[in-house]
């Protein structure tokens, strides 16, 4: 009974979040992906608009004009798809050395920050010029960090693996509890 309650309390107190060290190259790749997405969305919208035009043309009485416009539209759609593939292949290169710490650390998110030889788990509140105002996690203590004082930081990310492991363990505990109650 004691071990069951200990295991159950560990499961309840466990978090599915982990802190991952900031990698500027990975962040640059994410930024490049988000910058290319709007152009893909625009090309998808123009393709949808052309398809709608083709549907409207199908309803017209002149079938010869429709067949010629459909073949032209199919060629245009093929050209759009080829252009879309080229856009995916060519990546926008962002230099990782140009990434500012104020762009990475965003308000209302949690971070582990190494500043002046100490590690703090903080919730970023806001940037004022080059100073980060943050609250230490678990307290109401507000700290100020200059961007040059922060030597390194870790970003809090959701861990799917931990989440899956906790879910399986919780189901196993529930099944064991049901079997225990049935006996």
PDB file of C-alpha atoms in Angstrom:
ATOM      1  CA  UNK A   1       0.000   0.000   0.000  1.00  0.00           C
ATOM      2  CA  UNK A   2       2.836   2.343   0.878  1.00  0.00           C
ATOM      3  CA  UNK A   3       4.679   1.711  -2.389  1.00  0.00           C
ATOM      4  CA  UNK A   4       1.474   2.197  -4.373  1.00  0.00           C
ATOM      5  CA  UNK A   5       0.863   5.590  -2.804  1.00  0.00           C
ATOM      6  CA  UNK A   6       4.491   6.611  -3.398  1.00  0.00           C
ATOM      7  CA  UNK A   7       4.329   5.584  -7.056  1.00  0.00           C
ATOM      8  CA  UNK A   8       0.976   7.308  -7.495  1.00  0.00           C
ATOM      9  CA  UNK A   9       2.282  10.547  -5.954  1.00  0.00           C
ATOM     10  CA  UNK A  10       5.353  10.445  -8.215  1.00  0.00           C
ATOM     11  CA  UNK A  11       3.092  10.036 -11.254  1.00  0.00           C
ATOM     12  CA  UNK A  12       0.889  12.926 -10.167  1.00  0.00           C
ATOM     13  CA  UNK A  13       3.820  15.235  -9.471  1.00  0.00           C
ATOM     14  CA  UNK A  14       5.730  14.380 -12.632  1.00  0.00           C
ATOM     15  CA  UNK A  15       5.782  16.877 -15.441  1.00  0.00           C
ATOM     16  CA  UNK A  16       5.643  16.202 -19.153  1.00  0.00           C
ATOM     17  CA  UNK A  17       7.904  19.189 -19.807  1.00  0.00           C
ATOM     18  CA  UNK A  18      11.660  19.088 -20.173  1.00  0.00           C
ATOM     19  CA  UNK A  19      14.197  21.852 -20.563  1.00  0.00           C
ATOM     20  CA  UNK A  20      16.198  21.672 -23.767  1.00  0.00           C
ATOM     21  CA  UNK A  21      19.397  23.624 -24.338  1.00  0.00           C
ATOM     22  CA  UNK A  22      18.990  26.397 -26.893  1.00  0.00           C
ATOM     23  CA  UNK A  23      20.479  25.515 -30.272  1.00  0.00           C
ATOM     24  CA  UNK A  24      20.773  28.555 -32.576  1.00  0.00           C
ATOM     25  CA  UNK A  25      21.018  26.420 -35.735  1.00  0.00           C
ATOM     26  CA  UNK A  26      17.799  24.546 -34.904  1.00  0.00           C
ATOM     27  CA  UNK A  27      16.067  27.845 -34.124  1.00  0.00           C
ATOM     28  CA  UNK A  28      17.263  29.277 -37.456  1.00  0.00           C
ATOM     29  CA  UNK A  29      15.754  26.282 -39.288  1.00  0.00           C
ATOM     30  CA  UNK A  30      12.430  26.784 -37.478  1.00  0.00           C
ATOM     31  CA  UNK A  31      12.458  30.466 -38.421  1.00  0.00           C
ATOM     32  CA  UNK A  32      13.200  29.595 -42.051  1.00  0.00           C
ATOM     33  CA  UNK A  33      10.266  27.162 -42.120  1.00  0.00           C
ATOM     34  CA  UNK A  34       7.843  29.719 -40.721  1.00  0.00           C
ATOM     35  CA  UNK A  35       8.977  32.322 -43.259  1.00  0.00           C
ATOM     36  CA  UNK A  36       8.337  29.991 -46.199  1.00  0.00           C
ATOM     37  CA  UNK A  37       4.902  28.847 -45.016  1.00  0.00           C
ATOM     38  CA  UNK A  38       2.974  32.016 -45.926  1.00  0.00           C
ATOM     39  CA  UNK A  39       4.077  31.813 -49.571  1.00  0.00           C
ATOM     40  CA  UNK A  40       2.920  28.183 -49.678  1.00  0.00           C
ATOM     41  CA  UNK A  41      -0.403  29.215 -48.211  1.00  0.00           C
ATOM     42  CA  UNK A  42      -0.724  31.965 -50.820  1.00  0.00           C
ATOM     43  CA  UNK A  43       0.005  29.577 -53.686  1.00  0.00           C
ATOM     44  CA  UNK A  44      -2.511  27.102 -52.234  1.00  0.00           C
ATOM     45  CA  UNK A  45      -5.126  29.865 -52.091  1.00  0.00           C
ATOM     46  CA  UNK A  46      -4.500  30.860 -55.716  1.00  0.00           C
ATOM     47  CA  UNK A  47      -4.794  27.211 -56.756  1.00  0.00           C
ATOM     48  CA  UNK A  48      -8.083  26.951 -54.846  1.00  0.00           C
ATOM     49  CA  UNK A  49      -9.295  30.108 -56.606  1.00  0.00           C
ATOM     50  CA  UNK A  50      -8.422  28.680 -60.004  1.00  0.00           C
ATOM     51  CA  UNK A  51     -10.218  25.446 -59.216  1.00  0.00           C
ATOM     52  CA  UNK A  52     -13.295  27.467 -58.270  1.00  0.00           C
ATOM     53  CA  UNK A  53     -13.004  29.312 -61.601  1.00  0.00           C
ATOM     54  CA  UNK A  54     -12.831  25.976 -63.424  1.00  0.00           C
ATOM     55  CA  UNK A  55     -16.003  24.805 -61.657  1.00  0.00           C
ATOM     56  CA  UNK A  56     -17.802  27.985 -62.683  1.00  0.00           C
ATOM     57  CA  UNK A  57     -16.652  27.523 -66.285  1.00  0.00           C
ATOM     58  CA  UNK A  58     -18.036  23.971 -66.345  1.00  0.00           C
ATOM     59  CA  UNK A  59     -21.528  25.359 -65.897  1.00  0.00           C
ATOM     60  CA  UNK A  60     -21.328  27.565 -68.986  1.00  0.00           C
ATOM     61  CA  UNK A  61     -23.118  26.364 -72.127  1.00  0.00           C
ATOM     62  CA  UNK A  62     -20.109  26.579 -74.439  1.00  0.00           C
ATOM     63  CA  UNK A  63     -18.357  23.213 -73.961  1.00  0.00           C
ATOM     64  CA  UNK A  64     -15.539  23.850 -76.430  1.00  0.00           C
ATOM     65  CA  UNK A  65     -14.384  26.878 -74.473  1.00  0.00           C
ATOM     66  CA  UNK A  66     -14.562  24.849 -71.283  1.00  0.00           C
ATOM     67  CA  UNK A  67     -12.404  22.014 -72.571  1.00  0.00           C
ATOM     68  CA  UNK A  68      -9.728  24.383 -73.823  1.00  0.00           C
ATOM     69  CA  UNK A  69      -9.768  26.408 -70.591  1.00  0.00           C
ATOM     70  CA  UNK A  70      -9.639  23.189 -68.539  1.00  0.00           C
ATOM     71  CA  UNK A  71      -6.536  21.980 -70.363  1.00  0.00           C
ATOM     72  CA  UNK A  72      -4.939  25.406 -69.862  1.00  0.00           C
ATOM     73  CA  UNK A  73      -5.923  25.356 -66.194  1.00  0.00           C
ATOM     74  CA  UNK A  74      -4.437  21.890 -65.731  1.00  0.00           C
ATOM     75  CA  UNK A  75      -1.174  23.104 -67.221  1.00  0.00           C
ATOM     76  CA  UNK A  76      -1.223  26.122 -64.920  1.00  0.00           C
ATOM     77  CA  UNK A  77      -1.882  23.900 -61.913  1.00  0.00           C
ATOM     78  CA  UNK A  78       1.031  21.653 -62.887  1.00  0.00           C
ATOM     79  CA  UNK A  79       3.254  24.733 -63.164  1.00  0.00           C
ATOM     80  CA  UNK A  80       2.082  25.912 -59.733  1.00  0.00           C
ATOM     81  CA  UNK A  81       2.867  22.508 -58.217  1.00  0.00           C
ATOM     82  CA  UNK A  82       6.353  22.567 -59.747  1.00  0.00           C
ATOM     83  CA  UNK A  83       6.913  26.079 -58.404  1.00  0.00           C
ATOM     84  CA  UNK A  84       5.709  24.958 -54.970  1.00  0.00           C
ATOM     85  CA  UNK A  85       8.234  22.102 -54.977  1.00  0.00           C
ATOM     86  CA  UNK A  86      11.019  24.551 -55.876  1.00  0.00           C
ATOM     87  CA  UNK A  87       9.986  26.798 -52.976  1.00  0.00           C
ATOM     88  CA  UNK A  88      10.161  23.846 -50.593  1.00  0.00           C
ATOM     89  CA  UNK A  89      13.596  22.876 -51.847  1.00  0.00           C
ATOM     90  CA  UNK A  90      15.124  26.315 -51.623  1.00  0.00           C
ATOM     91  CA  UNK A  91      15.430  27.248 -47.962  1.00  0.00           C
ATOM     92  CA  UNK A  92      15.792  30.721 -46.627  1.00  0.00           C
ATOM     93  CA  UNK A  93      19.139  30.796 -44.908  1.00  0.00           C
ATOM     94  CA  UNK A  94      19.221  32.579 -41.567  1.00  0.00           C
ATOM     95  CA  UNK A  95      22.599  33.110 -39.977  1.00  0.00           C
ATOM     96  CA  UNK A  96      22.491  31.678 -36.419  1.00  0.00           C
ATOM     97  CA  UNK A  97      24.928  34.345 -35.211  1.00  0.00           C
ATOM     98  CA  UNK A  98      22.379  37.099 -35.971  1.00  0.00           C
ATOM     99  CA  UNK A  99      19.715  35.663 -33.634  1.00  0.00           C
ATOM    100  CA  UNK A 100      19.057  37.962 -30.680  1.00  0.00           C
ATOM    101  CA  UNK A 101      18.349  36.575 -27.233  1.00  0.00           C
ATOM    102  CA  UNK A 102      15.400  38.958 -26.936  1.00  0.00           C
ATOM    103  CA  UNK A 103      13.817  37.312 -29.999  1.00  0.00           C
ATOM    104  CA  UNK A 104      14.160  33.835 -28.503  1.00  0.00           C
ATOM    105  CA  UNK A 105      13.047  34.495 -24.924  1.00  0.00           C
ATOM    106  CA  UNK A 106       9.380  35.392 -25.204  1.00  0.00           C
ATOM    107  CA  UNK A 107       7.045  36.707 -22.487  1.00  0.00           C
ATOM    108  CA  UNK A 108       4.883  34.309 -20.450  1.00  0.00           C
ATOM    109  CA  UNK A 109       7.060  31.265 -21.147  1.00  0.00           C
ATOM    110  CA  UNK A 110       9.355  29.292 -18.844  1.00  0.00           C
ATOM    111  CA  UNK A 111      13.135  29.054 -19.171  1.00  0.00           C
ATOM    112  CA  UNK A 112      16.166  27.919 -17.196  1.00  0.00           C
ATOM    113  CA  UNK A 113      18.682  30.738 -17.273  1.00  0.00           C
ATOM    114  CA  UNK A 114      22.349  30.685 -16.247  1.00  0.00           C
ATOM    115  CA  UNK A 115      23.193  34.191 -15.103  1.00  0.00           C
ATOM    116  CA  UNK A 116      26.162  35.295 -13.006  1.00  0.00           C
ATOM    117  CA  UNK A 117      27.045  31.740 -12.022  1.00  0.00           C
ATOM    118  CA  UNK A 118      23.558  30.755 -10.829  1.00  0.00           C
ATOM    119  CA  UNK A 119      20.793  28.836 -12.541  1.00  0.00           C
ATOM    120  CA  UNK A 120      17.250  30.178 -12.260  1.00  0.00           C
ATOM    121  CA  UNK A 121      13.989  28.663 -13.445  1.00  0.00           C
ATOM    122  CA  UNK A 122      12.054  31.719 -14.545  1.00  0.00           C
ATOM    123  CA  UNK A 123       8.883  32.838 -16.246  1.00  0.00           C
ATOM    124  CA  UNK A 124       9.790  35.668 -18.600  1.00  0.00           C
ATOM    125  CA  UNK A 125       7.532  38.692 -18.163  1.00  0.00           C
ATOM    126  CA  UNK A 126       8.801  41.346 -20.555  1.00  0.00           C
ATOM    127  CA  UNK A 127      11.787  42.922 -22.230  1.00  0.00           C
ATOM    128  CA  UNK A 128      12.531  46.582 -21.589  1.00  0.00           C
ATOM    129  CA  UNK A 129      15.403  47.643 -23.841  1.00  0.00           C
ATOM    130  CA  UNK A 130      18.176  45.127 -23.024  1.00  0.00           C
ATOM    131  CA  UNK A 131      16.765  43.989 -19.670  1.00  0.00           C
ATOM    132  CA  UNK A 132      14.604  40.936 -19.104  1.00  0.00           C
ATOM    133  CA  UNK A 133      12.082  41.152 -16.276  1.00  0.00           C
ATOM    134  CA  UNK A 134      11.226  37.697 -14.982  1.00  0.00           C
ATOM    135  CA  UNK A 135       9.641  35.944 -12.007  1.00  0.00           C
ATOM    136  CA  UNK A 136      11.391  33.016 -10.364  1.00  0.00           C
ATOM    137  CA  UNK A 137       9.206  29.929 -10.715  1.00  0.00           C
ATOM    138  CA  UNK A 138       7.432  29.006  -7.493  1.00  0.00           C
ATOM    139  CA  UNK A 139       7.926  32.402  -5.855  1.00  0.00           C
ATOM    140  CA  UNK A 140       6.815  35.969  -6.344  1.00  0.00           C
ATOM    141  CA  UNK A 141      10.417  37.197  -6.518  1.00  0.00           C
ATOM    142  CA  UNK A 142      11.003  39.342  -9.594  1.00  0.00           C
ATOM    143  CA  UNK A 143      14.482  39.494 -11.083  1.00  0.00           C
ATOM    144  CA  UNK A 144      16.086  41.619 -13.779  1.00  0.00           C
ATOM    145  CA  UNK A 145      18.616  40.149 -16.190  1.00  0.00           C
ATOM    146  CA  UNK A 146      20.658  42.178 -18.632  1.00  0.00           C
ATOM    147  CA  UNK A 147      21.089  40.336 -21.923  1.00  0.00           C
ATOM    148  CA  UNK A 148      24.876  40.252 -21.423  1.00  0.00           C
ATOM    149  CA  UNK A 149      24.463  38.650 -17.956  1.00  0.00           C
ATOM    150  CA  UNK A 150      22.722  35.600 -19.414  1.00  0.00           C
ATOM    151  CA  UNK A 151      25.435  33.118 -20.347  1.00  0.00           C
ATOM    152  CA  UNK A 152      23.135  30.290 -21.476  1.00  0.00           C
ATOM    153  CA  UNK A 153      19.519  29.244 -21.263  1.00  0.00           C
ATOM    154  CA  UNK A 154      17.273  26.263 -21.773  1.00  0.00           C
ATOM    155  CA  UNK A 155      13.814  26.348 -23.323  1.00  0.00           C
ATOM    156  CA  UNK A 156      10.906  24.419 -21.791  1.00  0.00           C
ATOM    157  CA  UNK A 157       9.412  22.013 -24.321  1.00  0.00           C
ATOM    158  CA  UNK A 158       6.649  19.424 -24.132  1.00  0.00           C
ATOM    159  CA  UNK A 159       8.070  15.900 -24.128  1.00  0.00           C
ATOM    160  CA  UNK A 160       5.855  13.450 -25.979  1.00  0.00           C
ATOM    161  CA  UNK A 161       7.930  10.504 -24.755  1.00  0.00           C
ATOM    162  CA  UNK A 162       7.484  11.436 -21.107  1.00  0.00           C
ATOM    163  CA  UNK A 163       3.796  12.027 -21.666  1.00  0.00           C
ATOM    164  CA  UNK A 164       3.353   8.613 -23.256  1.00  0.00           C
ATOM    165  CA  UNK A 165       5.315   6.907 -20.452  1.00  0.00           C
ATOM    166  CA  UNK A 166       3.224   8.626 -17.770  1.00  0.00           C
ATOM    167  CA  UNK A 167       0.016   7.673 -19.574  1.00  0.00           C
ATOM    168  CA  UNK A 168       1.018   4.003 -19.819  1.00  0.00           C
ATOM    169  CA  UNK A 169       2.078   3.975 -16.157  1.00  0.00           C
ATOM    170  CA  UNK A 170      -1.212   5.583 -15.103  1.00  0.00           C
ATOM    171  CA  UNK A 171      -3.228   3.006 -17.075  1.00  0.00           C
ATOM    172  CA  UNK A 172      -1.168   0.186 -15.549  1.00  0.00           C
ATOM    173  CA  UNK A 173      -1.764   1.582 -12.062  1.00  0.00           C
ATOM    174  CA  UNK A 174      -5.488   1.886 -12.797  1.00  0.00           C
ATOM    175  CA  UNK A 175      -5.633  -1.686 -14.082  1.00  0.00           C
ATOM    176  CA  UNK A 176      -3.748  -2.958 -11.047  1.00  0.00           C
ATOM    177  CA  UNK A 177      -6.133  -1.059  -8.762  1.00  0.00           C
ATOM    178  CA  UNK A 178      -9.172  -2.576 -10.511  1.00  0.00           C
ATOM    179  CA  UNK A 179      -7.708  -6.089 -10.239  1.00  0.00           C
ATOM    180  CA  UNK A 180      -6.887  -5.484  -6.573  1.00  0.00           C
ATOM    181  CA  UNK A 181     -10.446  -4.291  -5.853  1.00  0.00           C
ATOM    182  CA  UNK A 182     -12.029  -7.236  -7.718  1.00  0.00           C
ATOM    183  CA  UNK A 183     -10.140  -9.851  -5.649  1.00  0.00           C
TER     184      UNK A 183
END
